[in-house]
Amino acid sequence: MPKPRNNQSVFIQENIRLILFIGQKLRKSASTLCVKTFYLALGVLLLSLACQSTPKADLIETYPEYLQSNSEEELTLLEQEGLAEIEFKQAKELHSILGYKRFLEKFPKAPEARTAAILLENLRFENAMTEGSSQALRRFLREYPDGPHHAEVVEHLAKIEQVELEHSDDLTRLGGAAQFYADKPLGAIASDRLDEVYFQNAKTASDYFNYLRQFPAGKHRDDARVALLSLELDSLVAFAKWEEAERLAKQPLADRIPEIETRLKQLRQLKTLLESKSPEFLQTQMVFPWHSPEELEAALKASDILLRAETVQTLGFRMDASVVDGLLDILGTSRNALVRQRAFESLQRFFQALPSSLVNYQVAKREQQQTVKELEGNDALKWAILYDLSGQPSKAAVLYSKAYLPELPDPILLRRWVALRKEQKQYYSAAVAARQLAWWVERAVEDVGPIHEAEVFFAARELCAATNMGEFAMASLEALSKEATEFPEDLLVFLKKAQNSLRLAQARLQDAELALFEQMPLAKRCKENGLPWSIKTKVQERKMAFEKLAKQKPEAAKLLIQRVMSVDPLIELRAELQGLQASLNQKTDESKKR
């Protein structure tokens, strides 16, 4: 229930209405300033009497009632000349940030607005200084970049931040402070601490390269170079580049490489063993059908796609840095999907054979020579694969997206997506990618078209690639259909699609190969594609050779097995040699105790 008001209060408020109403009419038609001023002054006088005779709370309560019953023009006048003044007085009595903010939001153009803004700024300044944190002071500076307290806040902030920055490990904050105080002593403190923390956080070749790029004159420039030299030495040893490793050891800063003398001694021992022509040593190593670079190059250019794919697959067993670039080139330029898939598999094996530190080093070295962010198409795909296989999934995802063309999806990309989504247990997404691969198979078969006599060889090899991709899509969808997914009924549709695409590819391949064998009876069949040797057989042969060597020359066997465990491309052999390695280590420990 509203409070009762006394007669004087009612009389004054009713006359305010009358005077202001008449004043509005006269001010519209009056030609002299005195008439306008007279009625305005009278209204203000009555308003003052009302303020004196009526409790403030009652007056504020009655104002909204009045405002609702008057015209918009009269409302505006009263806001400016009455209610704003009353609410400003109330805000001053409360003297709070919230009170001044509400007043400024409600009366941004009132005469009291400027004073309210100053009072608000002063209050915020006092609060920021009382809180005393760098966050509070920075917030104040952002809100009042040109205020009268700016210099004082900056000075106080510098004192606080100097202490905080000297002990901070936050790279983002240190970088922001270095930029904010670029021309001040505090900027140098932040930059020095940024240099220190950045290097302390560096763990990989990419980190060291980035450090040298961001801090070309940094305190740890030589330390970063030594770390990269150490990785380069490990790479040269992994790839059996003995002479280059010896030259690196003579470079400036090489004497700071950790345990350089011990590592050089081991390098020379390995060189002697691996270059030995003795059968017991040769039998422990990988043997390739192509011994010279010329023979390998000829095999990679063979007219038969299956022979070319077979050769590409063997590249993953050759521990040489140049293999990476060769396989990436095949991925980007070869027309046949089977050859490109074999290149991907070889690159995957190559990286799996190396320690993660050397994989990162190989990728990081190539990053220094190319602007990766601007890549599109096949170039984006190559870098996506590099990042993917080197354990950098976030970078790979960005470039895989750039390489993806909805109207013409790449089968290598789709096949990799299926595998990645399955690893992440995103089974429905994996199924969608497998379905798209089945569509690609169907389109590839259509592109071959009618098989003419002069194109039988080409058609048979293209259909072989399509069949290979179709078999992968089919097998993937069969496995995925057994997993719990959002839309299991969709997977049945996808599976049916893959079955039809594969049957079509197999039927067309059979026709093409029948025509091919009429022309070339000794031509390879599609089902013969793959390595020219059995991995299982190779593993057993080398395992037996190591067991024999361990009996004759245990120290040599121990050194060579250690190399297998770190950089050998026949990664399946590692599990087979674990027991033998443990036995040799135990014998060494026992001999030392004696």
Coordinates of C-alpha atoms in Angstrom, one line a residue:
M1 CA 0.0 0.0 0.0
P2 CA 1.4 3.5 -0.9
K3 CA 2.3 5.8 2.0
P4 CA -0.1 8.7 2.8
R5 CA 1.1 12.0 1.7
N6 CA 0.4 15.4 3.5
N7 CA -1.6 18.2 2.0
Q8 CA 1.4 20.4 1.3
S9 CA 3.1 17.6 -0.6
V10 CA 0.0 16.9 -2.7
F11 CA -0.5 20.6 -3.4
I12 CA 3.1 21.2 -4.5
Q13 CA 3.2 18.2 -6.7
E14 CA -0.1 19.1 -8.3
N15 CA 1.2 22.6 -9.0
I16 CA 4.4 21.1 -10.5
R17 CA 2.2 19.4 -13.0
L18 CA 0.2 22.5 -13.7
I19 CA 3.2 24.9 -14.0
L20 CA 5.2 22.5 -16.2
F21 CA 2.1 21.8 -18.4
I22 CA 1.6 25.5 -19.0
G23 CA 5.3 26.0 -19.4
Q24 CA 5.3 23.4 -22.1
K25 CA 2.5 25.2 -24.0
L26 CA 4.0 28.6 -23.7
R27 CA 7.5 27.5 -24.5
K28 CA 6.3 26.2 -27.8
S29 CA 4.7 29.5 -28.8
A30 CA 6.8 32.1 -26.9
S31 CA 9.1 34.3 -28.8
T32 CA 11.0 35.7 -25.8
L33 CA 13.5 34.0 -23.6
C34 CA 12.0 35.6 -20.4
V35 CA 8.7 33.7 -20.7
K36 CA 10.4 30.4 -21.0
T37 CA 12.8 31.2 -18.2
F38 CA 10.0 32.4 -15.8
Y39 CA 8.0 29.2 -16.0
L40 CA 11.0 27.0 -15.8
A41 CA 12.3 28.9 -12.7
L42 CA 8.8 28.6 -11.1
G43 CA 8.7 24.9 -11.7
V44 CA 12.2 24.4 -10.3
L45 CA 11.2 26.5 -7.2
L46 CA 8.1 24.3 -6.5
L47 CA 10.2 21.2 -7.1
S48 CA 12.7 22.4 -4.5
L49 CA 9.9 23.0 -2.0
A50 CA 8.6 19.5 -2.7
C51 CA 12.1 18.1 -2.0
Q52 CA 12.2 19.9 1.3
S53 CA 8.7 19.1 2.5
T54 CA 8.4 15.5 1.2
P55 CA 10.6 12.6 2.3
K56 CA 12.9 11.6 -0.5
A57 CA 11.7 8.0 -0.7
D58 CA 8.1 9.3 -1.1
L59 CA 9.1 11.7 -3.8
I60 CA 10.8 9.1 -5.8
E61 CA 7.9 6.8 -5.4
T62 CA 5.4 9.4 -6.7
Y63 CA 7.6 10.4 -9.7
P64 CA 7.1 7.3 -11.8
E65 CA 3.3 7.6 -11.3
Y66 CA 3.5 11.1 -12.6
L67 CA 5.7 10.2 -15.5
Q68 CA 3.4 7.5 -16.7
S69 CA 0.5 9.9 -16.9
N70 CA 2.2 12.7 -18.9
S71 CA 3.2 13.1 -22.5
E72 CA 6.6 11.9 -23.9
E73 CA 7.8 15.5 -24.3
E74 CA 6.9 16.3 -20.7
L75 CA 8.6 13.1 -19.5
T76 CA 11.9 14.0 -21.2
L77 CA 11.8 17.4 -19.5
L78 CA 11.2 15.9 -16.1
E79 CA 13.9 13.3 -16.5
Q80 CA 16.4 16.1 -17.2
E81 CA 15.3 18.6 -14.6
G82 CA 14.0 16.5 -11.8
L83 CA 14.5 12.8 -11.5
A84 CA 18.1 12.8 -12.7
E85 CA 19.0 15.2 -9.9
I86 CA 17.2 13.2 -7.2
E87 CA 18.7 9.9 -8.4
F88 CA 22.2 11.4 -8.6
K89 CA 21.9 12.6 -5.0
Q90 CA 20.9 9.1 -4.0
A91 CA 23.8 7.6 -5.9
K92 CA 26.2 10.0 -4.2
E93 CA 24.9 9.0 -0.8
L94 CA 25.4 5.3 -1.6
H95 CA 28.8 6.0 -3.3
S96 CA 29.1 2.7 -5.0
I97 CA 30.3 1.6 -8.4
L98 CA 26.9 -0.1 -9.1
G99 CA 25.0 3.1 -8.1
Y100 CA 27.0 5.4 -10.4
K101 CA 26.9 2.8 -13.2
R102 CA 23.1 2.6 -13.0
F103 CA 22.8 6.4 -12.9
L104 CA 24.9 6.8 -16.1
E105 CA 23.0 4.0 -17.9
K106 CA 19.7 5.7 -17.1
F107 CA 20.8 9.4 -17.5
P108 CA 23.8 9.4 -19.9
K109 CA 23.0 13.0 -21.0
A110 CA 22.1 14.5 -17.6
P111 CA 24.2 17.5 -16.4
E112 CA 25.3 15.3 -13.5
A113 CA 26.6 12.6 -15.8
R114 CA 30.1 14.0 -16.0
T115 CA 30.4 14.3 -12.2
A116 CA 29.1 10.7 -11.9
A117 CA 31.6 9.5 -14.4
I118 CA 34.5 11.1 -12.5
L119 CA 33.2 9.7 -9.2
L120 CA 32.9 6.3 -10.8
E121 CA 36.5 6.5 -12.2
N122 CA 37.8 7.5 -8.7
L123 CA 36.0 4.6 -7.1
R124 CA 37.4 2.1 -9.6
F125 CA 40.8 3.6 -9.1
E126 CA 40.6 3.1 -5.4
N127 CA 39.3 -0.4 -5.7
A128 CA 42.1 -1.4 -8.2
M129 CA 44.8 0.1 -5.9
T130 CA 43.3 -1.6 -2.9
E131 CA 43.2 -5.0 -4.7
G132 CA 46.7 -4.4 -5.8
S133 CA 46.9 -7.2 -8.4
S134 CA 48.3 -6.7 -11.9
Q135 CA 45.1 -8.0 -13.3
A136 CA 43.0 -5.4 -11.5
L137 CA 45.4 -2.6 -12.5
R138 CA 45.5 -3.7 -16.1
R139 CA 41.7 -3.8 -16.2
F140 CA 41.6 -0.2 -14.9
L141 CA 44.0 0.9 -17.6
R142 CA 42.0 -0.7 -20.3
E143 CA 38.8 1.0 -19.1
Y144 CA 40.5 4.4 -18.5
P145 CA 43.4 4.6 -21.0
D146 CA 43.5 8.5 -20.8
G147 CA 42.3 9.1 -17.3
P148 CA 44.1 11.3 -14.7
H149 CA 45.2 8.3 -12.7
H150 CA 46.9 6.6 -15.7
A151 CA 50.5 7.5 -14.8
E152 CA 50.1 6.5 -11.1
V153 CA 48.5 3.2 -12.0
V154 CA 51.2 2.4 -14.6
E155 CA 54.0 3.2 -12.1
H156 CA 52.3 1.0 -9.4
L157 CA 51.7 -1.8 -11.9
A158 CA 55.4 -1.8 -13.0
K159 CA 56.5 -2.4 -9.4
I160 CA 54.1 -5.3 -8.9
E161 CA 54.8 -6.8 -12.3
Q162 CA 58.5 -6.7 -11.9
V163 CA 58.3 -9.1 -9.0
E164 CA 55.7 -11.3 -10.7
L165 CA 57.4 -11.4 -14.1
E166 CA 60.8 -12.3 -12.6
H167 CA 59.2 -15.5 -11.3
S168 CA 56.5 -16.1 -14.0
D169 CA 56.4 -19.2 -16.3
D170 CA 53.5 -18.0 -18.3
L171 CA 54.7 -17.5 -21.9
T172 CA 51.6 -15.6 -22.9
R173 CA 51.8 -13.2 -20.0
L174 CA 55.5 -12.7 -20.5
G175 CA 55.1 -12.0 -24.2
G176 CA 52.3 -9.5 -23.5
A177 CA 54.4 -7.7 -20.9
A178 CA 57.4 -7.6 -23.1
Q179 CA 55.3 -5.9 -25.8
F180 CA 53.4 -3.6 -23.4
Y181 CA 56.7 -2.3 -21.8
A182 CA 58.7 -2.5 -24.9
D183 CA 60.5 0.8 -24.4
K184 CA 60.8 0.5 -20.6
P185 CA 63.1 -1.4 -18.2
L186 CA 60.3 -3.8 -17.3
G187 CA 60.1 -4.8 -21.0
A188 CA 63.7 -6.0 -20.8
I189 CA 63.0 -8.0 -17.7
A190 CA 60.0 -9.6 -19.3
S191 CA 62.0 -10.4 -22.5
D192 CA 64.8 -12.0 -20.5
R193 CA 62.4 -14.1 -18.5
L194 CA 60.5 -15.1 -21.7
D195 CA 63.9 -16.1 -23.3
E196 CA 64.6 -18.3 -20.2
V197 CA 61.2 -19.9 -19.9
Y198 CA 60.9 -20.6 -23.7
F199 CA 64.2 -22.4 -23.7
Q200 CA 63.4 -24.3 -20.5
N201 CA 60.2 -25.6 -22.1
A202 CA 62.0 -26.6 -25.3
K203 CA 62.1 -30.4 -25.7
T204 CA 61.9 -31.2 -29.4
A205 CA 63.7 -30.1 -32.6
S206 CA 60.7 -27.9 -33.5
D207 CA 61.1 -26.1 -30.1
Y208 CA 64.8 -25.4 -30.6
F209 CA 64.2 -24.2 -34.2
N210 CA 61.4 -21.9 -32.9
Y211 CA 63.6 -20.6 -30.1
L212 CA 66.4 -19.6 -32.6
R213 CA 63.8 -17.9 -34.8
Q214 CA 62.2 -16.0 -32.0
F215 CA 65.4 -15.2 -30.1
P216 CA 68.2 -14.9 -32.7
A217 CA 70.4 -13.3 -30.1
G218 CA 69.0 -15.2 -27.1
K219 CA 70.9 -16.2 -24.0
H220 CA 70.6 -19.9 -24.9
R221 CA 71.3 -19.6 -28.6
D222 CA 74.4 -21.8 -28.4
D223 CA 72.6 -24.3 -26.2
A224 CA 69.8 -24.6 -28.8
R225 CA 72.4 -25.1 -31.5
V226 CA 74.1 -27.8 -29.5
A227 CA 70.8 -29.6 -29.0
L228 CA 70.2 -29.6 -32.8
L229 CA 73.7 -30.7 -33.5
S230 CA 73.1 -33.6 -31.1
L231 CA 70.0 -34.6 -33.0
E232 CA 71.8 -34.3 -36.3
L233 CA 74.6 -36.6 -35.0
D234 CA 72.0 -39.2 -34.0
S235 CA 70.3 -38.9 -37.4
L236 CA 73.6 -39.5 -39.2
V237 CA 74.3 -42.5 -37.1
A238 CA 70.8 -43.9 -37.7
F239 CA 71.3 -43.5 -41.4
A240 CA 74.8 -44.9 -41.3
K241 CA 76.4 -41.7 -42.6
W242 CA 79.7 -42.3 -40.9
E243 CA 81.9 -39.7 -42.6
E244 CA 79.3 -37.0 -42.3
A245 CA 79.0 -37.8 -38.6
E246 CA 82.8 -37.5 -38.2
R247 CA 82.8 -34.1 -39.9
L248 CA 80.0 -32.9 -37.7
A249 CA 82.0 -33.8 -34.6
K250 CA 84.7 -31.3 -35.7
Q251 CA 82.3 -28.3 -36.0
P252 CA 82.3 -25.5 -33.5
L253 CA 80.2 -26.2 -30.5
A254 CA 80.3 -30.0 -31.2
D255 CA 82.6 -30.5 -28.2
R256 CA 79.6 -29.4 -26.1
I257 CA 77.4 -32.3 -27.4
P258 CA 76.6 -34.6 -24.4
E259 CA 78.9 -37.6 -24.2
I260 CA 80.4 -36.8 -27.6
E261 CA 83.5 -39.0 -27.1
T262 CA 81.5 -42.0 -26.0
R263 CA 79.1 -41.6 -28.9
L264 CA 81.9 -41.3 -31.4
K265 CA 83.5 -44.4 -30.0
Q266 CA 80.2 -46.3 -30.4
L267 CA 79.7 -44.8 -33.9
R268 CA 83.1 -46.2 -35.0
Q269 CA 82.4 -49.6 -33.6
L270 CA 79.1 -49.8 -35.5
K271 CA 80.8 -48.6 -38.7
T272 CA 83.3 -51.4 -38.4
L273 CA 80.6 -54.0 -37.8
L274 CA 78.1 -52.9 -40.4
E275 CA 80.7 -52.5 -43.1
S276 CA 82.1 -56.0 -42.4
K277 CA 81.9 -58.5 -45.2
S278 CA 81.8 -61.4 -42.8
P279 CA 78.7 -63.6 -43.3
E280 CA 77.8 -63.7 -39.6
F281 CA 77.4 -59.9 -39.7
L282 CA 75.8 -59.6 -43.1
Q283 CA 73.1 -62.1 -42.2
T284 CA 71.9 -59.9 -39.3
Q285 CA 71.2 -57.0 -41.7
M286 CA 68.4 -56.2 -44.2
V287 CA 69.2 -57.3 -47.7
F288 CA 67.5 -55.6 -50.7
P289 CA 67.0 -56.8 -54.3
W290 CA 68.3 -53.5 -55.7
H291 CA 71.8 -52.6 -54.6
S292 CA 72.6 -49.5 -56.6
P293 CA 70.8 -46.2 -56.8
E294 CA 70.5 -46.7 -60.6
E295 CA 68.8 -50.0 -60.2
L296 CA 66.4 -48.5 -57.6
E297 CA 65.5 -45.6 -59.8
A298 CA 64.8 -47.9 -62.8
A299 CA 62.5 -50.0 -60.6
L300 CA 60.6 -46.9 -59.5
K301 CA 60.0 -45.9 -63.1
A302 CA 59.0 -49.4 -64.2
S303 CA 56.1 -49.5 -66.7
D304 CA 54.2 -52.0 -64.6
I305 CA 52.4 -50.3 -61.8
L306 CA 52.5 -53.4 -59.6
L307 CA 56.3 -53.6 -59.9
R308 CA 56.5 -49.8 -59.1
A309 CA 54.2 -50.3 -56.1
E310 CA 56.3 -53.2 -54.9
T311 CA 59.5 -51.1 -55.1
V312 CA 57.9 -48.1 -53.3
Q313 CA 56.9 -50.4 -50.5
T314 CA 60.5 -51.6 -50.0
L315 CA 61.6 -47.9 -49.6
G316 CA 60.2 -48.0 -46.1
F317 CA 62.9 -50.5 -45.2
R318 CA 65.7 -48.2 -46.3
M319 CA 67.0 -46.0 -43.5
D320 CA 68.0 -42.9 -45.4
A321 CA 66.7 -39.4 -45.0
S322 CA 66.3 -38.9 -48.7
V323 CA 63.6 -41.7 -48.6
V324 CA 61.2 -39.2 -46.9
D325 CA 61.4 -36.7 -49.8
G326 CA 61.1 -39.4 -52.4
L327 CA 58.0 -41.0 -50.8
L328 CA 56.4 -37.5 -50.4
D329 CA 57.1 -36.8 -54.1
I330 CA 55.4 -40.1 -55.1
L331 CA 52.4 -39.3 -52.9
G332 CA 52.0 -35.9 -54.6
T333 CA 52.7 -36.9 -58.3
S334 CA 51.7 -40.5 -58.9
R335 CA 48.4 -41.1 -60.6
N336 CA 47.8 -44.6 -59.4
A337 CA 46.2 -44.9 -56.0
L338 CA 47.9 -48.2 -55.2
V339 CA 51.4 -46.7 -55.7
R340 CA 50.4 -43.7 -53.5
Q341 CA 49.0 -45.9 -50.8
R342 CA 52.3 -48.0 -50.8
A343 CA 54.2 -44.7 -50.5
F344 CA 52.1 -43.8 -47.4
E345 CA 52.7 -47.2 -45.8
S346 CA 56.5 -47.0 -46.5
L347 CA 56.6 -43.5 -44.9
Q348 CA 54.7 -44.8 -41.9
R349 CA 57.1 -47.7 -41.5
F350 CA 60.1 -45.4 -41.9
F351 CA 58.9 -43.1 -39.1
Q352 CA 57.9 -46.0 -36.9
A353 CA 61.5 -47.3 -37.1
L354 CA 63.0 -44.1 -35.7
P355 CA 62.9 -42.7 -32.2
S356 CA 60.3 -39.9 -31.9
S357 CA 63.0 -37.3 -31.3
L358 CA 64.5 -38.0 -34.7
V359 CA 61.1 -38.1 -36.4
N360 CA 60.4 -34.7 -35.1
Y361 CA 63.8 -33.5 -36.2
Q362 CA 63.2 -34.7 -39.8
V363 CA 59.9 -32.9 -39.9
A364 CA 61.3 -29.7 -38.2
K365 CA 64.2 -29.4 -40.6
R366 CA 61.8 -29.4 -43.5
E367 CA 59.6 -26.9 -41.8
Q368 CA 62.4 -24.4 -41.9
Q369 CA 62.3 -24.5 -45.7
Q370 CA 58.6 -24.1 -46.4
T371 CA 55.7 -21.9 -45.3
V372 CA 53.2 -24.7 -44.3
K373 CA 50.2 -22.4 -43.5
E374 CA 49.7 -21.4 -47.1
L375 CA 49.6 -24.9 -48.6
E376 CA 46.7 -26.3 -50.5
G377 CA 45.8 -29.6 -52.3
N378 CA 48.5 -32.2 -52.6
D379 CA 51.1 -30.1 -50.9
A380 CA 48.7 -29.7 -47.9
L381 CA 48.2 -33.5 -47.9
K382 CA 51.9 -34.2 -47.9
W383 CA 52.4 -32.0 -44.8
A384 CA 49.3 -33.4 -43.2
I385 CA 50.8 -36.9 -43.5
L386 CA 54.1 -35.6 -42.1
Y387 CA 52.5 -34.1 -39.1
D388 CA 50.2 -37.1 -38.7
L389 CA 53.0 -39.7 -38.7
S390 CA 55.2 -37.5 -36.5
G391 CA 52.6 -37.3 -33.7
Q392 CA 51.3 -33.8 -34.3
P393 CA 47.5 -34.5 -34.8
S394 CA 46.3 -30.9 -34.3
K395 CA 48.5 -29.6 -37.1
A396 CA 47.6 -32.7 -39.3
A397 CA 43.9 -32.1 -38.9
V398 CA 44.1 -28.5 -40.2
L399 CA 46.0 -29.6 -43.3
Y400 CA 43.9 -32.7 -43.9
S401 CA 40.9 -30.3 -44.0
K402 CA 42.7 -28.1 -46.5
A403 CA 43.6 -31.1 -48.7
Y404 CA 40.0 -32.5 -48.7
L405 CA 38.0 -31.7 -51.8
P406 CA 34.3 -32.8 -51.4
E407 CA 33.8 -33.1 -55.2
L408 CA 36.9 -35.2 -55.7
P409 CA 38.0 -36.8 -52.4
D410 CA 41.5 -38.3 -52.2
P411 CA 41.4 -42.0 -51.5
I412 CA 44.7 -41.9 -49.5
L413 CA 43.2 -39.2 -47.3
L414 CA 39.9 -41.1 -46.9
R415 CA 41.7 -44.3 -46.0
R416 CA 43.7 -42.5 -43.4
W417 CA 40.6 -40.8 -41.9
V418 CA 39.0 -44.2 -41.5
A419 CA 42.0 -45.5 -39.5
L420 CA 42.3 -42.3 -37.4
R421 CA 38.6 -42.2 -36.5
K422 CA 38.7 -45.8 -35.5
E423 CA 41.6 -45.1 -33.2
Q424 CA 39.7 -42.3 -31.6
K425 CA 36.6 -44.5 -31.3
Q426 CA 34.6 -42.2 -33.5
Y427 CA 33.1 -45.1 -35.3
Y428 CA 30.3 -43.4 -37.1
S429 CA 32.7 -40.8 -38.6
A430 CA 35.0 -43.7 -39.6
A431 CA 32.1 -45.3 -41.3
V432 CA 31.2 -42.1 -43.3
A433 CA 34.8 -41.9 -44.5
A434 CA 34.7 -45.6 -45.6
R435 CA 31.4 -45.0 -47.4
Q436 CA 33.1 -42.1 -49.3
L437 CA 35.9 -44.4 -50.2
A438 CA 33.4 -46.9 -51.6
W439 CA 32.0 -44.0 -53.7
W440 CA 35.5 -43.3 -54.9
V441 CA 35.9 -46.9 -56.0
E442 CA 32.7 -46.7 -58.0
R443 CA 33.8 -43.5 -59.7
A444 CA 37.3 -45.0 -60.4
V445 CA 35.7 -48.0 -62.1
E446 CA 33.5 -45.7 -64.2
D447 CA 36.5 -43.6 -65.2
V448 CA 38.2 -46.7 -66.7
G449 CA 35.2 -47.1 -69.0
P450 CA 35.2 -49.7 -71.8
I451 CA 38.5 -51.6 -72.1
H452 CA 40.1 -51.2 -75.5
E453 CA 42.8 -53.5 -76.7
A454 CA 45.5 -50.9 -76.5
E455 CA 44.6 -49.8 -73.0
V456 CA 44.3 -53.3 -71.3
F457 CA 47.5 -52.9 -69.3
F458 CA 46.5 -49.5 -67.9
A459 CA 42.9 -50.5 -67.2
A460 CA 44.0 -53.7 -65.3
R461 CA 46.3 -51.7 -63.0
E462 CA 43.7 -48.9 -62.4
L463 CA 41.1 -51.5 -61.5
C464 CA 43.6 -53.2 -59.3
A465 CA 44.0 -50.0 -57.3
A466 CA 40.2 -49.6 -57.1
T467 CA 39.8 -53.2 -55.9
N468 CA 42.4 -52.6 -53.2
M469 CA 40.6 -49.6 -51.9
G470 CA 37.2 -51.3 -52.1
E471 CA 38.5 -54.2 -50.1
F472 CA 39.7 -51.8 -47.4
A473 CA 36.4 -50.0 -47.3
M474 CA 34.5 -53.2 -47.1
A475 CA 36.6 -54.7 -44.3
S476 CA 36.4 -51.4 -42.4
L477 CA 32.6 -51.2 -42.6
E478 CA 32.2 -54.9 -41.6
A479 CA 34.3 -54.2 -38.4
L480 CA 32.6 -50.9 -37.7
S481 CA 29.1 -52.4 -38.0
K482 CA 29.9 -54.4 -34.9
E483 CA 30.5 -51.3 -32.9
A484 CA 27.9 -49.1 -31.1
T485 CA 27.2 -46.1 -33.2
E486 CA 24.7 -43.2 -33.3
F487 CA 22.9 -44.5 -36.4
P488 CA 23.4 -48.3 -36.7
E489 CA 20.9 -48.5 -39.6
D490 CA 23.1 -46.2 -41.6
L491 CA 26.0 -48.5 -41.4
L492 CA 24.0 -51.3 -43.0
V493 CA 23.3 -49.0 -45.9
F494 CA 27.0 -48.0 -46.1
L495 CA 28.0 -51.7 -46.0
K496 CA 25.6 -52.6 -48.8
K497 CA 27.1 -49.7 -50.9
A498 CA 30.6 -50.9 -50.3
Q499 CA 29.7 -54.5 -51.2
N500 CA 28.2 -53.4 -54.6
S501 CA 31.2 -51.1 -55.3
L502 CA 33.7 -53.9 -54.5
R503 CA 31.8 -56.5 -56.6
L504 CA 31.8 -54.1 -59.6
A505 CA 35.5 -53.4 -59.2
Q506 CA 36.3 -57.1 -58.9
A507 CA 34.3 -58.1 -61.9
R508 CA 35.8 -55.4 -64.1
L509 CA 39.3 -56.4 -62.9
Q510 CA 38.7 -60.0 -63.7
D511 CA 37.7 -59.1 -67.3
A512 CA 40.7 -56.7 -67.6
E513 CA 43.2 -59.3 -66.4
L514 CA 41.8 -62.0 -68.7
A515 CA 42.4 -59.7 -71.6
L516 CA 45.9 -58.7 -70.2
F517 CA 47.1 -62.4 -69.9
E518 CA 46.1 -63.0 -73.5
Q519 CA 48.6 -60.2 -74.5
M520 CA 51.2 -60.8 -71.7
P521 CA 51.0 -64.3 -70.2
L522 CA 53.7 -63.6 -67.6
A523 CA 52.2 -60.3 -66.4
K524 CA 51.7 -60.0 -62.6
R525 CA 48.3 -60.5 -61.2
C526 CA 46.7 -57.9 -58.9
K527 CA 46.7 -60.2 -56.0
E528 CA 50.5 -60.5 -56.2
N529 CA 51.0 -56.9 -55.3
G530 CA 53.1 -56.4 -52.1
L531 CA 56.6 -56.9 -50.9
P532 CA 58.9 -59.3 -52.8
W533 CA 59.6 -61.1 -49.6
S534 CA 57.8 -62.3 -46.5
I535 CA 58.2 -60.2 -43.4
K536 CA 57.7 -63.2 -41.2
T537 CA 60.5 -65.1 -43.0
K538 CA 62.8 -62.1 -42.8
V539 CA 62.2 -61.8 -39.0
Q540 CA 63.0 -65.5 -38.4
E541 CA 66.2 -65.4 -40.6
R542 CA 67.6 -62.4 -38.8
K543 CA 66.6 -63.7 -35.4
M544 CA 68.6 -66.9 -36.0
A545 CA 71.6 -64.9 -37.3
F546 CA 71.6 -62.8 -34.1
E547 CA 71.4 -65.9 -31.9
K548 CA 74.3 -67.4 -33.7
L549 CA 76.3 -64.1 -33.5
A550 CA 75.5 -63.8 -29.8
K551 CA 77.3 -67.2 -29.1
Q552 CA 80.3 -66.2 -31.2
K553 CA 80.7 -62.5 -30.5
P554 CA 78.3 -61.4 -27.7
E555 CA 79.6 -57.8 -27.5
A556 CA 79.1 -57.3 -31.2
A557 CA 75.7 -58.9 -31.0
K558 CA 74.7 -56.7 -28.1
L559 CA 75.7 -53.5 -30.0
L560 CA 73.8 -54.5 -33.2
I561 CA 70.7 -55.6 -31.3
Q562 CA 70.7 -52.2 -29.5
R563 CA 70.7 -50.6 -33.0
V564 CA 67.8 -52.8 -34.1
M565 CA 65.8 -51.7 -31.1
S566 CA 66.2 -48.0 -31.9
V567 CA 66.4 -47.6 -35.7
D568 CA 65.8 -50.8 -37.6
P569 CA 63.0 -50.7 -40.2
L570 CA 62.0 -54.4 -39.5
I571 CA 60.2 -53.3 -36.4
E572 CA 58.6 -56.8 -36.1
L573 CA 62.0 -58.1 -35.2
R574 CA 62.3 -56.1 -32.0
A575 CA 59.8 -58.3 -30.0
E576 CA 61.7 -61.4 -31.1
L577 CA 65.1 -60.0 -29.9
Q578 CA 64.0 -58.8 -26.5
G579 CA 64.8 -62.0 -24.7
L580 CA 68.2 -62.3 -26.3
Q581 CA 69.0 -58.7 -25.5
A582 CA 68.1 -59.2 -21.8
S583 CA 70.3 -62.3 -21.7
L584 CA 73.3 -60.5 -23.1
N585 CA 72.8 -57.6 -20.7
Q586 CA 72.6 -59.9 -17.8
K587 CA 75.9 -61.6 -18.8
T588 CA 77.6 -58.2 -19.1
D589 CA 76.4 -57.2 -15.6
E590 CA 77.7 -60.5 -14.1
S591 CA 81.1 -60.1 -15.7
K592 CA 81.4 -56.5 -14.3
K593 CA 80.6 -57.8 -10.8
R594 CA 83.5 -60.3 -11.1

